[in-house]
Amino acid sequence: MEKKILAIVGLGHIGGSLAASLKAAKAPWHLRGADRRRRDVDYALRRGLIDEASSSPAEAAAGADLVLLATPVGAIRTLLDELSPRLAAGQVVTDVGSTKASIVAHAASVLSGGVAFVGGHPVAGTERAGVEAAVEGLFEGRRCVLTPTDSTPPRALELVAGLWGAVGAEVSFVSPESHDRLFARLSHLPNLAAYALVNAVAASVSPAELAFGGGALRDFTRVTQSPPALWRDVCLENRGEILEALAELGRELERVRESVAQGDGAALESFFQRAGEVRGTQWRR
Amino acid sequence: MEKKILAIVGLGHIGGSLAASLKAAKAPWHLRGADRRRRDVDYALRRGLIDEASSSPAEAAAGADLVLLATPVGAIRTLLDELSPRLAAGQVVTDVGSTKASIVAHAASVLSGGVAFVGGHPVAGTERAGVEAAVEGLFEGRRCVLTPTDSTPPRALELVAGLWGAVGAEVSFVSPESHDRLFARLSHLPNLAAYALVNAVAASVSPAELAFGGGALRDFTRVTQSPPALWRDVCLENRGEILEALAELGRELERVRESVAQGDGAALESFFQRAGEVRGTQWRR
C-alpha cells in the first residue's frame, strides 16, 4: 500500500504524540515534520517520530496529501494565510485547535476552492507541553471531534477521520458552532474558573497557608499549569461563547450566594443535590 | 500501660477510619462506638474497629477520657447540648467538623468549666461515606488542624494531638477564626464553585453532550459527589467567611470576563500567568 504524505506543522505535545502513535500503529503515512524550533524537528527525526524534517511549514505542506496544523490555537489563522497560496487543489488541511468556529470560517475565506479544510480537536489535553513529552497512545480511546460544514468534501472528512481512527481515537462530528458552544462549557469555563479561583484564594491566603488545603483545591487547580498563552488564545478565539458561559456560572454563584446569605438550608441542599445528580450520571469517578 | 477510653460518636467514614487506624497502630486506647444507625455500630464491632458498642452518645461518653464527635457538621452543636449535662470535670471533648468557629464558641457556652473542648478537623475528606468505607491509614501523612483557644487546657490539647499523631496525621494548630477563613478559601469555595459549575453547564448542555467533556470538567467536579447535606451544613456554619470568599471569586471572574469582552490578550495572559505561578509553587501535581 502506497503511503500518503502527512505534514505535521507544529511538533509539540499533540503533534509529536500523533506522530509517535501513527508510528506505533504502523499506519500507512509518510510523516513530515516542521516546527519553529529546529531542535524539536531534529529531536523528532532522531527519535523516529517523523520520516522527514522540513525547514518550514510551506516546505512540509508541498505535495502533502494532508497538512495538519498542530500549533497553538493563536497561530493557526496566520499559518492558513501563509500556506494558502502554496496549496494545490486536492490537498486537505486540518488542525487540532481547541476552538473551531473562527478557524473554520477563516479557512473557508482564505483557502482556494479545491483545497479542503476539516476542523479537528483531539480532546486529549494534558498540562504537559513539548515534543519531548510526546506519548504513544495518547489518543487511544480519547475523543476527537471533527467539525465539517456543508461544503466539506466527504473524501476530505474520511481522510481526517481515518487518521484519528488509526491512533485509536473515537471520532465524533459536530458543527463548528456546536463545538464552540459545548467546549466553552465543558472545557474553557472550568479552566477559567480554576484560574479565577487560584487568584481569588491568593488574594487573602498566604503561600504558606495554601499548604493547609485539602484535595479539592489541588485537584481543582491542576489545570492552571497550562501555558498562559494557550488560554489567552482560546479566550480570544471563542469570545462570545465564553462570555455566555461566564454569565451562566455567575448566575449559579449568585444563586448559591443568596442561599448562603439567607441561611436557606433547603435551597442549598437542592442546589448541591442537583449538581451531584447531573455529574454522577456522567462519570463514576 | 493502661488504656484510656475513647468514645467515638458517629461511626461514618471518618470515625470508622480513625478507629481502624488506631487499631492498626496498636494505640493504647479502648474504643467505644455509638451511631444513630445501630447496624453501623454492629458492623464496627464485628470488624474489630471498636472494642465496645454503645447504644447512645451519652452511654459512650460516660466516663470516657476523650469524646470524639464524628457526626456531620450540622449535628455537632445539638450533640454538645445533649451531652453537656452528662459530662464530668476532667473529660475532654473534640470533633472532626470542617468548620470550627461556631462549634468552638457553642462548646464554650454549653460545657461546664471542667470539661475541655478542642476543635479538630482532619483534612482527609474523600467523597466516600459510611463505616463500610473505613480505611486504615486514611490520616497517615494528612493534616489534622486543631483549634485551641486561650482557655484550652494544655493537657486536653496534648491528649487530642496525641490521638491524631498516633494515626500518622501531621497536627497543626490555628485559631478557630483562622481555620474558618482559610478553609472557606481552600476547601469550601472550590467545592461550591464546582457545584455551581455543574449547574451552569447543565443549564445549556444536554447529558449526552456532557460526554464530550475532557478531563478538566471531570476532575473539577468530582467533589460534587459528596452528600448534599454536608455542604449545606458547612455553608450554614461558616456563612460569613464563605460569603466573603464568594465575593472574592466573583471579583476575579468579573476581571477575566472584562478582559475577554475587551479582547485584551495581555491582561488575559497575566491573569493566567499569575494563577499558574501561585499554584505551581505549592503543588507539583
PDB file of C-alpha atoms in Angstrom, chain B residues 2-118:
ATOM      1  CA  GLU B   2      -3.402   1.343  80.978  1.00  0.00           C
ATOM      2  CA  LYS B   3      -5.668   2.159  78.098  1.00  0.00           C
ATOM      3  CA  LYS B   4      -7.622   5.380  78.009  1.00  0.00           C
ATOM      4  CA  ILE B   5     -11.195   5.320  76.856  1.00  0.00           C
ATOM      5  CA  LEU B   6     -12.112   6.999  73.578  1.00  0.00           C
ATOM      6  CA  ALA B   7     -15.804   7.381  72.778  1.00  0.00           C
ATOM      7  CA  ILE B   8     -16.380   7.791  69.048  1.00  0.00           C
ATOM      8  CA  VAL B   9     -19.798   9.273  68.426  1.00  0.00           C
ATOM      9  CA  GLY B  10     -20.603   8.831  64.754  1.00  0.00           C
ATOM     10  CA  LEU B  11     -19.146   5.791  63.029  1.00  0.00           C
ATOM     11  CA  GLY B  12     -19.023   7.103  59.488  1.00  0.00           C
ATOM     12  CA  HIS B  13     -16.101   7.276  57.123  1.00  0.00           C
ATOM     13  CA  ILE B  14     -14.023   9.488  59.434  1.00  0.00           C
ATOM     14  CA  GLY B  15     -14.968   7.896  62.757  1.00  0.00           C
ATOM     15  CA  GLY B  16     -14.638   4.399  61.340  1.00  0.00           C
ATOM     16  CA  SER B  17     -11.311   5.128  59.646  1.00  0.00           C
ATOM     17  CA  LEU B  18      -9.923   6.632  62.861  1.00  0.00           C
ATOM     18  CA  ALA B  19     -10.954   3.509  64.765  1.00  0.00           C
ATOM     19  CA  ALA B  20      -9.404   1.248  62.118  1.00  0.00           C
ATOM     20  CA  SER B  21      -6.204   3.302  62.112  1.00  0.00           C
ATOM     21  CA  LEU B  22      -5.904   3.308  65.924  1.00  0.00           C
ATOM     22  CA  LYS B  23      -6.333  -0.477  65.936  1.00  0.00           C
ATOM     23  CA  ALA B  24      -3.756  -0.907  63.173  1.00  0.00           C
ATOM     24  CA  ALA B  25      -1.298   1.287  65.102  1.00  0.00           C
ATOM     25  CA  LYS B  26      -1.977  -0.676  68.300  1.00  0.00           C
ATOM     26  CA  ALA B  27      -2.575   2.665  70.003  1.00  0.00           C
ATOM     27  CA  PRO B  28      -3.340   2.383  73.762  1.00  0.00           C
ATOM     28  CA  TRP B  29      -6.997   3.331  73.533  1.00  0.00           C
ATOM     29  CA  HIS B  30     -10.063   1.369  74.472  1.00  0.00           C
ATOM     30  CA  LEU B  31     -12.577   2.239  71.756  1.00  0.00           C
ATOM     31  CA  ARG B  32     -16.276   2.695  72.280  1.00  0.00           C
ATOM     32  CA  GLY B  33     -18.544   3.478  69.370  1.00  0.00           C
ATOM     33  CA  ALA B  34     -22.020   4.932  69.056  1.00  0.00           C
ATOM     34  CA  ASP B  35     -24.079   5.792  65.993  1.00  0.00           C
ATOM     35  CA  ARG B  36     -27.710   6.536  65.233  1.00  0.00           C
ATOM     36  CA  ARG B  37     -27.552   3.563  62.917  1.00  0.00           C
ATOM     37  CA  ARG B  38     -27.274   0.532  65.102  1.00  0.00           C
ATOM     38  CA  ARG B  39     -26.159  -1.658  62.226  1.00  0.00           C
ATOM     39  CA  ASP B  40     -23.070   0.519  61.689  1.00  0.00           C
ATOM     40  CA  VAL B  41     -22.123   0.015  65.340  1.00  0.00           C
ATOM     41  CA  ASP B  42     -22.623  -3.738  64.979  1.00  0.00           C
ATOM     42  CA  TYR B  43     -20.558  -3.751  61.813  1.00  0.00           C
ATOM     43  CA  ALA B  44     -17.725  -1.828  63.529  1.00  0.00           C
ATOM     44  CA  LEU B  45     -17.750  -4.210  66.474  1.00  0.00           C
ATOM     45  CA  ARG B  46     -17.810  -7.280  64.228  1.00  0.00           C
ATOM     46  CA  ARG B  47     -14.939  -5.976  62.126  1.00  0.00           C
ATOM     47  CA  GLY B  48     -12.939  -5.250  65.295  1.00  0.00           C
ATOM     48  CA  LEU B  49     -12.837  -1.498  64.707  1.00  0.00           C
ATOM     49  CA  ILE B  50     -14.199  -0.833  68.200  1.00  0.00           C
ATOM     50  CA  ASP B  51     -13.933  -2.743  71.491  1.00  0.00           C
ATOM     51  CA  GLU B  52     -17.354  -1.864  72.813  1.00  0.00           C
ATOM     52  CA  ALA B  53     -20.707  -0.897  71.324  1.00  0.00           C
ATOM     53  CA  SER B  54     -22.712   1.852  72.996  1.00  0.00           C
ATOM     54  CA  SER B  55     -26.402   2.391  72.470  1.00  0.00           C
ATOM     55  CA  SER B  56     -26.300   6.197  72.694  1.00  0.00           C
ATOM     56  CA  PRO B  57     -23.854   9.100  72.671  1.00  0.00           C
ATOM     57  CA  ALA B  58     -24.425   9.561  76.406  1.00  0.00           C
ATOM     58  CA  GLU B  59     -23.646   5.926  77.144  1.00  0.00           C
ATOM     59  CA  ALA B  60     -20.469   6.097  75.064  1.00  0.00           C
ATOM     60  CA  ALA B  61     -19.378   9.332  76.723  1.00  0.00           C
ATOM     61  CA  ALA B  62     -19.947   8.181  80.315  1.00  0.00           C
ATOM     62  CA  GLY B  63     -16.544   8.019  81.962  1.00  0.00           C
ATOM     63  CA  ALA B  64     -14.630   8.328  78.674  1.00  0.00           C
ATOM     64  CA  ASP B  65     -11.319  10.191  78.822  1.00  0.00           C
ATOM     65  CA  LEU B  66     -11.972  11.634  75.389  1.00  0.00           C
ATOM     66  CA  VAL B  67     -15.240  12.003  73.471  1.00  0.00           C
ATOM     67  CA  LEU B  68     -14.826  12.442  69.723  1.00  0.00           C
ATOM     68  CA  LEU B  69     -17.809  13.809  67.809  1.00  0.00           C
ATOM     69  CA  ALA B  70     -17.507  12.466  64.285  1.00  0.00           C
ATOM     70  CA  THR B  71     -21.007  13.192  63.036  1.00  0.00           C
ATOM     71  CA  PRO B  72     -21.882  15.540  60.181  1.00  0.00           C
ATOM     72  CA  VAL B  73     -21.084  19.176  60.976  1.00  0.00           C
ATOM     73  CA  GLY B  74     -24.739  20.112  61.361  1.00  0.00           C
ATOM     74  CA  ALA B  75     -25.272  17.634  64.205  1.00  0.00           C
ATOM     75  CA  ILE B  76     -22.351  18.643  66.418  1.00  0.00           C
ATOM     76  CA  ARG B  77     -23.950  21.543  68.245  1.00  0.00           C
ATOM     77  CA  THR B  78     -27.030  19.516  69.100  1.00  0.00           C
ATOM     78  CA  LEU B  79     -24.829  16.696  70.378  1.00  0.00           C
ATOM     79  CA  LEU B  80     -22.925  19.118  72.584  1.00  0.00           C
ATOM     80  CA  ASP B  81     -26.241  20.301  74.040  1.00  0.00           C
ATOM     81  CA  GLU B  82     -27.298  16.732  74.655  1.00  0.00           C
ATOM     82  CA  LEU B  83     -24.027  15.602  76.221  1.00  0.00           C
ATOM     83  CA  SER B  84     -23.128  18.645  78.299  1.00  0.00           C
ATOM     84  CA  PRO B  85     -25.214  17.743  81.418  1.00  0.00           C
ATOM     85  CA  ARG B  86     -23.701  14.237  81.401  1.00  0.00           C
ATOM     86  CA  LEU B  87     -20.024  15.144  81.240  1.00  0.00           C
ATOM     87  CA  ALA B  88     -17.814  15.415  84.301  1.00  0.00           C
ATOM     88  CA  ALA B  89     -14.846  17.635  85.084  1.00  0.00           C
ATOM     89  CA  GLY B  90     -11.654  16.294  83.546  1.00  0.00           C
ATOM     90  CA  GLN B  91     -13.302  14.828  80.461  1.00  0.00           C
ATOM     91  CA  VAL B  92     -12.220  16.165  77.088  1.00  0.00           C
ATOM     92  CA  VAL B  93     -14.420  16.551  74.006  1.00  0.00           C
ATOM     93  CA  THR B  94     -13.215  17.025  70.440  1.00  0.00           C
ATOM     94  CA  ASP B  95     -14.790  16.894  66.985  1.00  0.00           C
ATOM     95  CA  VAL B  96     -13.914  16.427  63.318  1.00  0.00           C
ATOM     96  CA  GLY B  97     -16.127  19.099  61.770  1.00  0.00           C
ATOM     97  CA  SER B  98     -14.840  21.025  58.780  1.00  0.00           C
ATOM     98  CA  THR B  99     -15.946  24.355  60.252  1.00  0.00           C
ATOM     99  CA  LYS B 100     -14.717  25.464  63.642  1.00  0.00           C
ATOM    100  CA  ALA B 101     -15.549  28.929  64.980  1.00  0.00           C
ATOM    101  CA  SER B 102     -19.267  28.420  65.578  1.00  0.00           C
ATOM    102  CA  ILE B 103     -18.727  24.938  67.043  1.00  0.00           C
ATOM    103  CA  VAL B 104     -15.919  26.050  69.365  1.00  0.00           C
ATOM    104  CA  ALA B 105     -17.988  29.006  70.556  1.00  0.00           C
ATOM    105  CA  HIS B 106     -21.001  26.789  71.155  1.00  0.00           C
ATOM    106  CA  ALA B 107     -18.911  24.269  73.120  1.00  0.00           C
ATOM    107  CA  ALA B 108     -17.537  27.072  75.301  1.00  0.00           C
ATOM    108  CA  SER B 109     -21.053  28.246  76.037  1.00  0.00           C
ATOM    109  CA  VAL B 110     -22.643  24.887  76.891  1.00  0.00           C
ATOM    110  CA  LEU B 111     -19.896  22.789  78.502  1.00  0.00           C
ATOM    111  CA  SER B 112     -19.266  23.294  82.180  1.00  0.00           C
ATOM    112  CA  GLY B 113     -15.935  24.681  83.301  1.00  0.00           C
ATOM    113  CA  GLY B 114     -14.050  21.489  83.990  1.00  0.00           C
ATOM    114  CA  VAL B 115     -14.904  19.894  80.635  1.00  0.00           C
ATOM    115  CA  ALA B 116     -12.451  20.896  77.912  1.00  0.00           C
ATOM    116  CA  PHE B 117     -13.300  21.184  74.237  1.00  0.00           C
ATOM    117  CA  VAL B 118     -10.655  21.016  71.485  1.00  0.00           C
TER     118      VAL B 118
END
